[in-house]
Amino acid sequence: MTQEQAGAAPEVQVIYSADSIARRLEELAAEIAARKLERLLVVAVLKGSFVFAADLIRALYRSGLEPEVDFLTLSSYRKSRTSSGKVEILRDLDLGVEGRNVLLVDDVLDSGRTLVFAKDLISARGADSILTCVLIDKKVPRAVNVAADFSAFEGNDEFVVGYGMDVAHRYRELPFVGRMTKE
Ligand code: IMP
Ligand code: MG
Protein backbone atom coordinates (compact mmCIF):
# COMPACT_ATOMS: atom_id res chain seq x y z
CA MET A 1 0.00 0.00 0.00
CA THR A 2 1.34 3.44 -0.87
CA GLN A 3 1.42 6.34 1.58
CA GLU A 4 -1.37 8.00 -0.36
CA GLN A 5 -3.93 5.26 0.08
CA ALA A 6 -3.01 4.42 3.65
CA GLY A 7 -5.90 6.54 4.95
CA ALA A 8 -9.55 5.72 5.36
CA ALA A 9 -10.18 3.76 2.16
CA PRO A 10 -7.73 0.88 1.74
CA GLU A 11 -10.30 -0.84 -0.52
CA VAL A 12 -9.68 1.79 -3.20
CA GLN A 13 -6.64 1.30 -5.41
CA VAL A 14 -4.95 4.40 -6.86
CA ILE A 15 -5.22 4.90 -10.62
CA TYR A 16 -4.25 8.58 -10.80
CA SER A 17 -2.35 9.99 -7.84
CA ALA A 18 -2.92 13.49 -6.47
CA ASP A 19 0.46 14.53 -7.90
CA SER A 20 -0.23 13.19 -11.38
CA ILE A 21 -3.64 14.89 -11.42
CA ALA A 22 -2.10 18.20 -10.35
CA ARG A 23 0.57 17.98 -13.08
CA ARG A 24 -1.98 17.10 -15.76
CA LEU A 25 -4.29 19.96 -14.76
CA GLU A 26 -1.56 22.54 -15.36
CA GLU A 27 -1.14 21.20 -18.92
CA LEU A 28 -4.89 21.11 -19.45
CA ALA A 29 -5.29 24.71 -18.25
CA ALA A 30 -2.56 25.83 -20.66
CA GLU A 31 -4.39 24.05 -23.53
CA ILE A 32 -7.63 25.81 -22.58
CA ALA A 33 -5.94 29.20 -22.19
CA ALA A 34 -4.45 28.82 -25.69
CA ARG A 35 -7.99 29.05 -27.10
CA LYS A 36 -8.15 32.72 -26.04
CA LEU A 37 -11.80 32.65 -24.98
CA GLU A 38 -13.27 36.02 -24.01
CA ARG A 39 -15.89 36.30 -21.23
CA LEU A 40 -15.34 32.70 -20.23
CA LEU A 41 -17.93 31.08 -17.99
CA VAL A 42 -16.98 27.77 -16.40
CA VAL A 43 -20.04 25.62 -15.70
CA ALA A 44 -19.26 22.77 -13.32
CA VAL A 45 -21.68 19.86 -13.50
CA LEU A 46 -22.30 18.77 -9.92
CA LYS A 47 -21.84 16.91 -7.86
CA GLY A 48 -19.07 14.77 -9.32
CA SER A 49 -16.95 17.56 -10.80
CA PHE A 50 -16.66 19.80 -7.74
CA VAL A 51 -13.10 18.87 -6.82
CA PHE A 52 -11.90 18.79 -10.42
CA ALA A 53 -13.54 22.16 -11.16
CA ALA A 54 -12.07 23.72 -8.01
CA ASP A 55 -8.57 22.69 -9.02
CA LEU A 56 -9.11 23.47 -12.70
CA ILE A 57 -10.27 27.08 -12.16
CA ARG A 58 -7.16 27.75 -10.07
CA ALA A 59 -4.97 26.20 -12.77
CA LEU A 60 -6.80 28.43 -15.29
CA TYR A 61 -5.95 31.43 -13.13
CA ARG A 62 -2.28 30.43 -13.18
CA SER A 63 -2.59 30.24 -16.98
CA GLY A 64 -3.81 33.84 -17.03
CA LEU A 65 -7.60 33.36 -17.30
CA GLU A 66 -10.29 35.07 -15.23
CA PRO A 67 -13.34 32.86 -15.71
CA GLU A 68 -16.66 33.33 -13.97
CA VAL A 69 -17.97 30.13 -12.44
CA ASP A 70 -21.43 28.65 -12.05
CA PHE A 71 -22.85 25.27 -11.12
CA LEU A 72 -25.44 22.97 -12.63
CA THR A 73 -26.55 20.02 -10.58
CA LEU A 74 -27.66 17.11 -12.73
CA SER A 75 -28.56 13.61 -11.81
CA SER A 76 -28.48 10.52 -13.93
CA TYR A 77 -26.73 8.01 -11.74
CA ARG A 78 -28.65 7.98 -8.48
CA LYS A 79 -27.41 5.24 -6.21
CA SER A 80 -26.46 2.73 -8.82
CA ARG A 81 -23.25 2.48 -10.80
CA THR A 82 -25.01 2.35 -14.13
CA SER A 83 -26.75 5.20 -15.88
CA SER A 84 -30.53 5.33 -15.60
CA GLY A 85 -30.68 6.87 -19.07
CA LYS A 86 -32.63 9.87 -17.87
CA VAL A 87 -30.94 13.15 -16.92
CA GLU A 88 -32.69 15.59 -14.60
CA ILE A 89 -31.90 19.11 -13.38
CA LEU A 90 -31.63 19.05 -9.60
CA ARG A 91 -30.40 22.65 -9.35
CA ASP A 92 -30.20 25.10 -12.22
CA LEU A 93 -27.58 27.73 -13.07
CA ASP A 94 -27.81 31.15 -11.42
CA LEU A 95 -26.19 33.03 -14.31
CA GLY A 96 -27.44 33.62 -17.81
CA VAL A 97 -25.30 32.10 -20.55
CA GLU A 98 -26.46 34.23 -23.46
CA GLY A 99 -23.50 35.55 -25.44
CA ARG A 100 -21.00 33.73 -23.25
CA ASN A 101 -18.22 31.32 -24.10
CA VAL A 102 -18.96 28.39 -21.83
CA LEU A 103 -16.56 25.73 -20.63
CA LEU A 104 -18.63 22.81 -19.41
CA VAL A 105 -16.74 20.78 -16.81
CA ASP A 106 -17.71 17.26 -15.78
CA ASP A 107 -15.99 14.41 -14.03
CA VAL A 108 -16.60 11.46 -16.37
CA LEU A 109 -17.76 11.15 -19.96
CA ASP A 110 -19.40 7.74 -20.21
CA SER A 111 -22.64 7.21 -22.19
CA GLY A 112 -22.53 10.91 -23.08
CA ARG A 113 -26.10 11.58 -21.95
CA THR A 114 -25.16 14.01 -19.19
CA LEU A 115 -22.88 16.12 -21.37
CA VAL A 116 -25.36 16.23 -24.26
CA PHE A 117 -28.14 17.25 -21.89
CA ALA A 118 -26.02 20.06 -20.44
CA LYS A 119 -24.76 21.19 -23.86
CA ASP A 120 -28.28 21.29 -25.31
CA LEU A 121 -29.57 23.26 -22.33
CA ILE A 122 -26.80 25.86 -22.52
CA SER A 123 -27.00 26.12 -26.28
CA ALA A 124 -30.81 26.60 -26.15
CA ARG A 125 -30.19 29.51 -23.76
CA GLY A 126 -28.04 31.29 -26.34
CA ALA A 127 -24.41 30.67 -25.41
CA ASP A 128 -21.96 31.88 -28.08
CA SER A 129 -19.80 28.78 -27.81
CA ILE A 130 -19.60 25.67 -25.66
CA LEU A 131 -16.47 23.64 -25.05
CA THR A 132 -16.46 20.55 -22.88
CA CYS A 133 -13.79 19.45 -20.45
CA VAL A 134 -13.83 16.19 -18.50
CA LEU A 135 -11.49 14.65 -15.99
CA ILE A 136 -11.91 11.17 -17.46
CA ASP A 137 -12.96 10.41 -21.01
CA LYS A 138 -14.04 6.76 -20.92
CA LYS A 139 -13.23 5.10 -24.22
CA VAL A 140 -16.55 3.26 -24.43
CA PRO A 141 -19.39 3.30 -26.97
CA ARG A 142 -21.59 6.35 -26.41
CA ALA A 143 -25.39 6.21 -26.19
CA VAL A 144 -25.42 9.65 -27.83
CA ASN A 145 -22.97 11.36 -30.15
CA VAL A 146 -20.67 13.63 -28.15
CA ALA A 147 -16.93 14.11 -27.68
CA ALA A 148 -14.96 16.02 -25.05
CA ASP A 149 -12.98 18.98 -26.34
CA PHE A 150 -10.54 18.61 -23.45
CA SER A 151 -9.88 15.70 -21.13
CA ALA A 152 -7.33 15.14 -18.42
CA PHE A 153 -7.22 11.35 -18.72
CA GLU A 154 -8.64 8.50 -20.77
CA GLY A 155 -10.44 5.70 -18.97
CA ASN A 156 -11.91 2.33 -19.77
CA ASP A 157 -15.16 0.69 -18.83
CA GLU A 158 -14.56 0.52 -15.10
CA PHE A 159 -16.14 2.47 -12.30
CA VAL A 160 -13.86 5.02 -10.66
CA VAL A 161 -14.16 6.91 -7.37
CA GLY A 162 -12.35 9.65 -5.49
CA TYR A 163 -11.35 13.22 -6.33
CA GLY A 164 -15.02 14.23 -6.02
CA MET A 165 -16.51 11.06 -7.50
CA ASP A 166 -18.63 8.74 -5.42
CA VAL A 167 -20.29 5.42 -5.24
CA ALA A 168 -23.44 5.78 -3.11
CA HIS A 169 -22.10 9.07 -1.64
CA ARG A 170 -18.78 7.59 -0.48
CA TYR A 171 -15.16 8.31 -1.46
CA ARG A 172 -15.57 11.88 -2.75
CA GLU A 173 -12.95 13.02 -0.25
CA LEU A 174 -10.13 10.87 -1.62
CA PRO A 175 -7.36 13.06 -3.09
CA PHE A 176 -6.74 10.53 -5.89
CA VAL A 177 -8.80 8.70 -8.53
CA GLY A 178 -9.08 5.00 -7.86
CA ARG A 179 -10.92 1.76 -8.46
CA MET A 180 -12.72 -0.43 -5.97
CA THR A 181 -10.82 -3.60 -5.18
CA LYS A 182 -13.85 -5.15 -3.44
CA GLU A 183 -17.54 -4.99 -4.33
P1 IMP B 1 -22.96 9.64 -18.81
O1 IMP B 1 -24.17 10.51 -18.78
O2 IMP B 1 -23.29 8.17 -18.97
O3 IMP B 1 -21.89 10.10 -19.77
O4 IMP B 1 -22.34 9.65 -17.39
C1 IMP B 1 -21.73 10.72 -16.92
C2 IMP B 1 -22.04 10.92 -15.46
O5 IMP B 1 -22.12 9.68 -14.75
C3 IMP B 1 -20.90 11.69 -14.89
O6 IMP B 1 -21.31 13.02 -14.73
C4 IMP B 1 -20.61 11.01 -13.58
O7 IMP B 1 -21.19 11.75 -12.55
C5 IMP B 1 -21.26 9.65 -13.64
N1 IMP B 1 -20.25 8.57 -13.84
C6 IMP B 1 -20.02 7.87 -14.96
N2 IMP B 1 -19.04 6.97 -14.80
C7 IMP B 1 -18.63 7.14 -13.52
C8 IMP B 1 -17.61 6.51 -12.72
O8 IMP B 1 -16.86 5.63 -13.13
N3 IMP B 1 -17.50 6.96 -11.44
C9 IMP B 1 -18.29 7.96 -10.93
N4 IMP B 1 -19.23 8.57 -11.64
C10 IMP B 1 -19.41 8.16 -12.92
MG1 MG C 1 -21.31 13.86 -12.94
mmCIF file of C-alpha atoms and ligand atoms in Angstrom:
data_model
loop_
_atom_site.group_PDB
_atom_site.id
_atom_site.type_symbol
_atom_site.label_atom_id
_atom_site.label_comp_id
_atom_site.label_asym_id
_atom_site.label_seq_id
_atom_site.Cartn_x
_atom_site.Cartn_y
_atom_site.Cartn_z
ATOM 1 C CA MET A 1 0.000 0.000 0.000
ATOM 2 C CA THR A 2 1.339 3.443 -0.867
ATOM 3 C CA GLN A 3 1.419 6.338 1.584
ATOM 4 C CA GLU A 4 -1.372 8.003 -0.358
ATOM 5 C CA GLN A 5 -3.932 5.257 0.081
ATOM 6 C CA ALA A 6 -3.009 4.423 3.651
ATOM 7 C CA GLY A 7 -5.902 6.542 4.947
ATOM 8 C CA ALA A 8 -9.552 5.718 5.356
ATOM 9 C CA ALA A 9 -10.180 3.758 2.164
ATOM 10 C CA PRO A 10 -7.727 0.878 1.737
ATOM 11 C CA GLU A 11 -10.299 -0.838 -0.520
ATOM 12 C CA VAL A 12 -9.681 1.792 -3.201
ATOM 13 C CA GLN A 13 -6.638 1.303 -5.408
ATOM 14 C CA VAL A 14 -4.948 4.399 -6.858
ATOM 15 C CA ILE A 15 -5.219 4.898 -10.623
ATOM 16 C CA TYR A 16 -4.248 8.576 -10.805
ATOM 17 C CA SER A 17 -2.354 9.991 -7.843
ATOM 18 C CA ALA A 18 -2.923 13.490 -6.469
ATOM 19 C CA ASP A 19 0.461 14.528 -7.904
ATOM 20 C CA SER A 20 -0.233 13.188 -11.380
ATOM 21 C CA ILE A 21 -3.644 14.894 -11.424
ATOM 22 C CA ALA A 22 -2.100 18.201 -10.354
ATOM 23 C CA ARG A 23 0.569 17.975 -13.075
ATOM 24 C CA ARG A 24 -1.975 17.100 -15.763
ATOM 25 C CA LEU A 25 -4.288 19.961 -14.763
ATOM 26 C CA GLU A 26 -1.557 22.536 -15.365
ATOM 27 C CA GLU A 27 -1.140 21.197 -18.920
ATOM 28 C CA LEU A 28 -4.892 21.111 -19.450
ATOM 29 C CA ALA A 29 -5.289 24.706 -18.249
ATOM 30 C CA ALA A 30 -2.564 25.831 -20.661
ATOM 31 C CA GLU A 31 -4.391 24.049 -23.530
ATOM 32 C CA ILE A 32 -7.633 25.809 -22.581
ATOM 33 C CA ALA A 33 -5.935 29.202 -22.188
ATOM 34 C CA ALA A 34 -4.452 28.825 -25.690
ATOM 35 C CA ARG A 35 -7.988 29.048 -27.099
ATOM 36 C CA LYS A 36 -8.150 32.722 -26.036
ATOM 37 C CA LEU A 37 -11.795 32.652 -24.976
ATOM 38 C CA GLU A 38 -13.275 36.022 -24.009
ATOM 39 C CA ARG A 39 -15.890 36.304 -21.232
ATOM 40 C CA LEU A 40 -15.341 32.700 -20.234
ATOM 41 C CA LEU A 41 -17.933 31.078 -17.986
ATOM 42 C CA VAL A 42 -16.981 27.772 -16.401
ATOM 43 C CA VAL A 43 -20.040 25.617 -15.696
ATOM 44 C CA ALA A 44 -19.263 22.766 -13.320
ATOM 45 C CA VAL A 45 -21.680 19.855 -13.502
ATOM 46 C CA LEU A 46 -22.302 18.772 -9.924
ATOM 47 C CA LYS A 47 -21.837 16.908 -7.855
ATOM 48 C CA GLY A 48 -19.075 14.768 -9.316
ATOM 49 C CA SER A 49 -16.952 17.559 -10.797
ATOM 50 C CA PHE A 50 -16.665 19.800 -7.744
ATOM 51 C CA VAL A 51 -13.099 18.868 -6.815
ATOM 52 C CA PHE A 52 -11.902 18.793 -10.422
ATOM 53 C CA ALA A 53 -13.539 22.159 -11.163
ATOM 54 C CA ALA A 54 -12.074 23.717 -8.006
ATOM 55 C CA ASP A 55 -8.568 22.688 -9.023
ATOM 56 C CA LEU A 56 -9.114 23.470 -12.698
ATOM 57 C CA ILE A 57 -10.266 27.080 -12.164
ATOM 58 C CA ARG A 58 -7.157 27.752 -10.071
ATOM 59 C CA ALA A 59 -4.970 26.202 -12.774
ATOM 60 C CA LEU A 60 -6.796 28.432 -15.291
ATOM 61 C CA TYR A 61 -5.953 31.430 -13.127
ATOM 62 C CA ARG A 62 -2.281 30.430 -13.183
ATOM 63 C CA SER A 63 -2.594 30.244 -16.983
ATOM 64 C CA GLY A 64 -3.811 33.843 -17.033
ATOM 65 C CA LEU A 65 -7.596 33.361 -17.300
ATOM 66 C CA GLU A 66 -10.286 35.070 -15.228
ATOM 67 C CA PRO A 67 -13.338 32.862 -15.706
ATOM 68 C CA GLU A 68 -16.657 33.332 -13.967
ATOM 69 C CA VAL A 69 -17.972 30.130 -12.445
ATOM 70 C CA ASP A 70 -21.432 28.653 -12.047
ATOM 71 C CA PHE A 71 -22.854 25.270 -11.121
ATOM 72 C CA LEU A 72 -25.440 22.973 -12.634
ATOM 73 C CA THR A 73 -26.547 20.015 -10.580
ATOM 74 C CA LEU A 74 -27.660 17.114 -12.731
ATOM 75 C CA SER A 75 -28.565 13.609 -11.812
ATOM 76 C CA SER A 76 -28.483 10.515 -13.932
ATOM 77 C CA TYR A 77 -26.725 8.015 -11.744
ATOM 78 C CA ARG A 78 -28.649 7.983 -8.482
ATOM 79 C CA LYS A 79 -27.409 5.236 -6.209
ATOM 80 C CA SER A 80 -26.462 2.732 -8.822
ATOM 81 C CA ARG A 81 -23.247 2.482 -10.799
ATOM 82 C CA THR A 82 -25.009 2.349 -14.131
ATOM 83 C CA SER A 83 -26.753 5.200 -15.880
ATOM 84 C CA SER A 84 -30.529 5.334 -15.598
ATOM 85 C CA GLY A 85 -30.675 6.866 -19.070
ATOM 86 C CA LYS A 86 -32.628 9.873 -17.871
ATOM 87 C CA VAL A 87 -30.943 13.145 -16.924
ATOM 88 C CA GLU A 88 -32.692 15.589 -14.596
ATOM 89 C CA ILE A 89 -31.895 19.109 -13.380
ATOM 90 C CA LEU A 90 -31.628 19.049 -9.595
ATOM 91 C CA ARG A 91 -30.396 22.646 -9.351
ATOM 92 C CA ASP A 92 -30.199 25.096 -12.220
ATOM 93 C CA LEU A 93 -27.580 27.728 -13.069
ATOM 94 C CA ASP A 94 -27.811 31.151 -11.422
ATOM 95 C CA LEU A 95 -26.188 33.030 -14.308
ATOM 96 C CA GLY A 96 -27.444 33.619 -17.813
ATOM 97 C CA VAL A 97 -25.297 32.102 -20.547
ATOM 98 C CA GLU A 98 -26.461 34.232 -23.464
ATOM 99 C CA GLY A 99 -23.498 35.553 -25.444
ATOM 100 C CA ARG A 100 -20.997 33.733 -23.248
ATOM 101 C CA ASN A 101 -18.221 31.320 -24.099
ATOM 102 C CA VAL A 102 -18.958 28.394 -21.827
ATOM 103 C CA LEU A 103 -16.557 25.733 -20.634
ATOM 104 C CA LEU A 104 -18.632 22.814 -19.408
ATOM 105 C CA VAL A 105 -16.743 20.783 -16.811
ATOM 106 C CA ASP A 106 -17.706 17.264 -15.782
ATOM 107 C CA ASP A 107 -15.994 14.407 -14.026
ATOM 108 C CA VAL A 108 -16.598 11.462 -16.365
ATOM 109 C CA LEU A 109 -17.765 11.153 -19.963
ATOM 110 C CA ASP A 110 -19.400 7.738 -20.210
ATOM 111 C CA SER A 111 -22.641 7.210 -22.194
ATOM 112 C CA GLY A 112 -22.530 10.914 -23.082
ATOM 113 C CA ARG A 113 -26.105 11.578 -21.955
ATOM 114 C CA THR A 114 -25.164 14.009 -19.188
ATOM 115 C CA LEU A 115 -22.875 16.120 -21.369
ATOM 116 C CA VAL A 116 -25.360 16.226 -24.257
ATOM 117 C CA PHE A 117 -28.136 17.249 -21.886
ATOM 118 C CA ALA A 118 -26.017 20.061 -20.438
ATOM 119 C CA LYS A 119 -24.760 21.185 -23.862
ATOM 120 C CA ASP A 120 -28.277 21.286 -25.314
ATOM 121 C CA LEU A 121 -29.570 23.261 -22.329
ATOM 122 C CA ILE A 122 -26.799 25.865 -22.524
ATOM 123 C CA SER A 123 -27.002 26.122 -26.281
ATOM 124 C CA ALA A 124 -30.806 26.600 -26.152
ATOM 125 C CA ARG A 125 -30.187 29.514 -23.764
ATOM 126 C CA GLY A 126 -28.037 31.286 -26.337
ATOM 127 C CA ALA A 127 -24.408 30.673 -25.406
ATOM 128 C CA ASP A 128 -21.960 31.878 -28.075
ATOM 129 C CA SER A 129 -19.799 28.783 -27.811
ATOM 130 C CA ILE A 130 -19.604 25.672 -25.658
ATOM 131 C CA LEU A 131 -16.470 23.638 -25.055
ATOM 132 C CA THR A 132 -16.457 20.549 -22.885
ATOM 133 C CA CYS A 133 -13.786 19.450 -20.449
ATOM 134 C CA VAL A 134 -13.830 16.193 -18.496
ATOM 135 C CA LEU A 135 -11.487 14.647 -15.994
ATOM 136 C CA ILE A 136 -11.909 11.166 -17.462
ATOM 137 C CA ASP A 137 -12.959 10.405 -21.010
ATOM 138 C CA LYS A 138 -14.044 6.762 -20.916
ATOM 139 C CA LYS A 139 -13.233 5.096 -24.220
ATOM 140 C CA VAL A 140 -16.552 3.258 -24.434
ATOM 141 C CA PRO A 141 -19.391 3.301 -26.975
ATOM 142 C CA ARG A 142 -21.592 6.351 -26.406
ATOM 143 C CA ALA A 143 -25.393 6.211 -26.191
ATOM 144 C CA VAL A 144 -25.424 9.654 -27.832
ATOM 145 C CA ASN A 145 -22.973 11.362 -30.148
ATOM 146 C CA VAL A 146 -20.667 13.631 -28.154
ATOM 147 C CA ALA A 147 -16.930 14.112 -27.684
ATOM 148 C CA ALA A 148 -14.965 16.019 -25.053
ATOM 149 C CA ASP A 149 -12.978 18.984 -26.341
ATOM 150 C CA PHE A 150 -10.539 18.613 -23.446
ATOM 151 C CA SER A 151 -9.878 15.695 -21.134
ATOM 152 C CA ALA A 152 -7.326 15.137 -18.416
ATOM 153 C CA PHE A 153 -7.217 11.348 -18.724
ATOM 154 C CA GLU A 154 -8.641 8.505 -20.766
ATOM 155 C CA GLY A 155 -10.438 5.704 -18.966
ATOM 156 C CA ASN A 156 -11.909 2.328 -19.769
ATOM 157 C CA ASP A 157 -15.164 0.691 -18.833
ATOM 158 C CA GLU A 158 -14.557 0.516 -15.101
ATOM 159 C CA PHE A 159 -16.141 2.473 -12.296
ATOM 160 C CA VAL A 160 -13.864 5.019 -10.658
ATOM 161 C CA VAL A 161 -14.163 6.907 -7.373
ATOM 162 C CA GLY A 162 -12.348 9.645 -5.490
ATOM 163 C CA TYR A 163 -11.352 13.220 -6.327
ATOM 164 C CA GLY A 164 -15.021 14.229 -6.024
ATOM 165 C CA MET A 165 -16.505 11.056 -7.496
ATOM 166 C CA ASP A 166 -18.630 8.743 -5.423
ATOM 167 C CA VAL A 167 -20.293 5.421 -5.239
ATOM 168 C CA ALA A 168 -23.444 5.779 -3.109
ATOM 169 C CA HIS A 169 -22.097 9.072 -1.644
ATOM 170 C CA ARG A 170 -18.777 7.590 -0.478
ATOM 171 C CA TYR A 171 -15.163 8.308 -1.460
ATOM 172 C CA ARG A 172 -15.571 11.879 -2.752
ATOM 173 C CA GLU A 173 -12.947 13.019 -0.246
ATOM 174 C CA LEU A 174 -10.129 10.874 -1.616
ATOM 175 C CA PRO A 175 -7.362 13.055 -3.095
ATOM 176 C CA PHE A 176 -6.737 10.531 -5.888
ATOM 177 C CA VAL A 177 -8.797 8.699 -8.529
ATOM 178 C CA GLY A 178 -9.077 4.999 -7.863
ATOM 179 C CA ARG A 179 -10.924 1.757 -8.461
ATOM 180 C CA MET A 180 -12.716 -0.431 -5.971
ATOM 181 C CA THR A 181 -10.820 -3.599 -5.177
ATOM 182 C CA LYS A 182 -13.853 -5.152 -3.441
ATOM 183 C CA GLU A 183 -17.541 -4.989 -4.329
HETATM 184 P P1 IMP B 1 -22.957 9.638 -18.809
HETATM 185 O O1 IMP B 1 -24.167 10.515 -18.778
HETATM 186 O O2 IMP B 1 -23.288 8.171 -18.975
HETATM 187 O O3 IMP B 1 -21.885 10.101 -19.773
HETATM 188 O O4 IMP B 1 -22.338 9.647 -17.386
HETATM 189 C C1 IMP B 1 -21.725 10.717 -16.917
HETATM 190 C C2 IMP B 1 -22.044 10.918 -15.460
HETATM 191 O O5 IMP B 1 -22.120 9.685 -14.749
HETATM 192 C C3 IMP B 1 -20.903 11.685 -14.894
HETATM 193 O O6 IMP B 1 -21.312 13.022 -14.733
HETATM 194 C C4 IMP B 1 -20.607 11.007 -13.581
HETATM 195 O O7 IMP B 1 -21.188 11.749 -12.548
HETATM 196 C C5 IMP B 1 -21.259 9.654 -13.641
HETATM 197 N N1 IMP B 1 -20.252 8.573 -13.844
HETATM 198 C C6 IMP B 1 -20.019 7.868 -14.960
HETATM 199 N N2 IMP B 1 -19.038 6.970 -14.795
HETATM 200 C C7 IMP B 1 -18.632 7.143 -13.517
HETATM 201 C C8 IMP B 1 -17.606 6.513 -12.715
HETATM 202 O O8 IMP B 1 -16.857 5.625 -13.133
HETATM 203 N N3 IMP B 1 -17.496 6.960 -11.439
HETATM 204 C C9 IMP B 1 -18.286 7.958 -10.927
HETATM 205 N N4 IMP B 1 -19.232 8.567 -11.635
HETATM 206 C C10 IMP B 1 -19.406 8.159 -12.917
HETATM 207 MG MG MG B 2 -21.306 13.862 -12.943
#
